[in-house]
């Protein structure tokens, strides 16, 4: 520790502190302008100057290291005069415009001027020609007339977001900012994340949303982003009962960053004019919906499900939970299914994305969740191995943090069939053939074992089945694996050495590992590599599945699974079943339920008669759309709880209008097992209802006495029955103790701090188990009729079925229609040019899309986003299922592409 004196106060700080940070920790305020923590410390404004005893000149507090014995004065007449002079110079050089534009109140620059007693310049103001505003971007604009060249925006873009789009330039002798927000904005690599605008202290660089309100007429409500599972924290900005903007907060997983969807696409949908506001009942004679009262709709739902249950048994009913809704809603949905539908046919959309993670990690490690926090695996690491994940588009704020890590010196291994954005920053890119993850991992393990790169002590003390595993991977030589995967054996060897030799090296993976017929085996192979090197249960390591949706982790946690109660308590365990029976006061079914992907064929076979879908749209998101539609049409009764008339809702018999996340209290669980609050910011549309209340009314109408409960009370019930959530409550999450950081399960009691890193000292299952899965080819292989492989994935500006993002027009402007990436050689052979309309077809269907011709995919391989209804890839995908957890194989299907 370093000891110094600031304004007569004894202060202790670390050797890493500057004078500014040391003063801040001691509660001593030093004004600053160009400085922004971890973003900009160029000290160009000189507003933070202080006096250091023995120094002849004033020093800038933001970038002067604190040193032992310093005696510092922050408010002497000399210091105050220097600050006023600095601000006067800024005002004379264009800052006057920034001060006057906001009437001296709203901006950070105006507040600093006011606090320093400066309202005009003591110098002659330089005459300046009015410069045009740079605009054209749907979200952001730059007014150079308000810019004071502090370069905070440049730091936000380059150091924080890691995008390097904004740069400082020169205009004669003047510094200026080159902002890519003009008419040609699409031609730049700007992600429109808006982190630069939030950093700007003058309003020169601004979000267009800010034009709709003044700071003194809005309120702020802290909540969690509803898109991917990063769990970004932000404030909803509310004016006159409507949300008008967002403001990034320094949450534990986003640290003040947001992506374009979180900042600009997280509230328009909730206020969309096409929200459902009254229950709808379909007239089967006409196929048309009619409006109904809540009583009529709920009476019909309850009576029809009860009749089907009584005639065919609970096995004939099923319920799907919404992975975008709150934990408390999901808990009540599965409780309704088990108590009154009397079914265990309960599932959620993890089935079609990360069910292999839940199953695979549970088998090998004992817990099917991310092992380490986001900050831990992106902040202080030596090597990052990124497998089947494109975080810059699917999880952009994590992508930003990975870019930061690489620029800080971390080495990057990308294992992906495409040239993703991070490929350009990678030390090694293994551009493997789709569906060969298990072979890749077994090859890595072979090299590590052969070259003595494994942690033998860890293996001996903490794992089992190693000898069997060693024997299995002996045949996966670099040469054999290179042939299977279509890669260079030398690159595989280098990747194995790089990962195994690093002290801190996390594995980060996503749907490129899980969405295969061998997805669970692929996940277990990720565990194999980490166990071989002892990279589990410690910082900067682990096996880290990045979950796709905001609360898909929570949907699994809450027991929306056919085999598990909340907290992964097993249906097969009689003591667990008895515990829930005692708590809920009803006899529960004991048979194992069907997965969502098994419900559809069962419906076609007449085994499922009734289905309740809460907030999911499988017609757009599940593979083989024809198959899904046939299943829905085979049902006797389909009920949807929804915000919009989605493609799936069109097949419903009853639609119940629910509430969006901004209209309710609750919690989401992000990808790192962090339970965080969502809070009500606005009222829901008149006629819609809270989903908890909808489920409660159905339960009561079907004969179960479910009391009316708040979201907080539901979480208390969850905690009482779920050991891993025992220490979690709304009150605690809102407390000063937690301070907005959330709590990571397992959280075993009211005083338990949560568990940032899993498997410290011991695995959840005791010993970690090596998987001995051999490589198996994907179910469908290219042939003469269908010679190309198609993969699917996400783009930056859209989210899943576009129900939320497509209602923000600027996101559609970024990317709003279907396309397919085709390799340059494959396109040339078919006479296809970039931008051509093409016919894409498989054994299951065909669509029209637009070709994007490049070398991003290898020859014989294509890639499509699954978001867009004008050419939805899921008309083509195959419903081949993982043999362990029944997840579908989105990432490999055989297609043909022709010029339309």
Short mmCIF file of C-alpha atoms in Angstrom, two decimals, residues 23 31 64-65 95 137 158 238 248 268 291 307 454 542 560 658 668 703 708 713 773 782 794 828 853:
data_model
loop_
_atom_site.label_atom_id
_atom_site.label_comp_id
_atom_site.label_asym_id
_atom_site.label_seq_id
_atom_site.Cartn_x
_atom_site.Cartn_y
_atom_site.Cartn_z
CA UNK A 23 -8.71 10.77 -4.19
CA UNK A 31 -13.18 17.68 -11.43
CA UNK A 64 -0.04 10.85 -12.56
CA UNK A 65 0.71 7.74 -10.48
CA UNK A 95 -16.56 24.91 -26.38
CA UNK A 137 -27.04 6.55 -39.19
CA UNK A 158 -11.12 1.86 -29.55
CA UNK A 238 -38.97 6.97 -18.85
CA UNK A 248 -25.74 1.82 -19.90
CA UNK A 268 -39.73 -0.23 -28.99
CA UNK A 291 -61.96 -11.08 -29.31
CA UNK A 307 -61.11 -32.56 -20.43
CA UNK A 454 -1.24 -32.55 -19.41
CA UNK A 542 -13.03 -23.23 -17.28
CA UNK A 560 -38.77 -26.18 -17.36
CA UNK A 658 -49.13 -11.23 -21.53
CA UNK A 668 -33.22 -13.13 -15.27
CA UNK A 703 -59.02 -27.23 -9.28
CA UNK A 708 -52.35 -14.94 -5.93
CA UNK A 713 -43.17 -14.18 -3.33
CA UNK A 773 -17.06 -40.41 -27.35
CA UNK A 782 -23.78 -33.71 -49.07
CA UNK A 794 -27.14 -14.91 -35.96
CA UNK A 828 -18.84 -19.06 -59.94
CA UNK A 853 -20.45 -14.26 -52.29
#
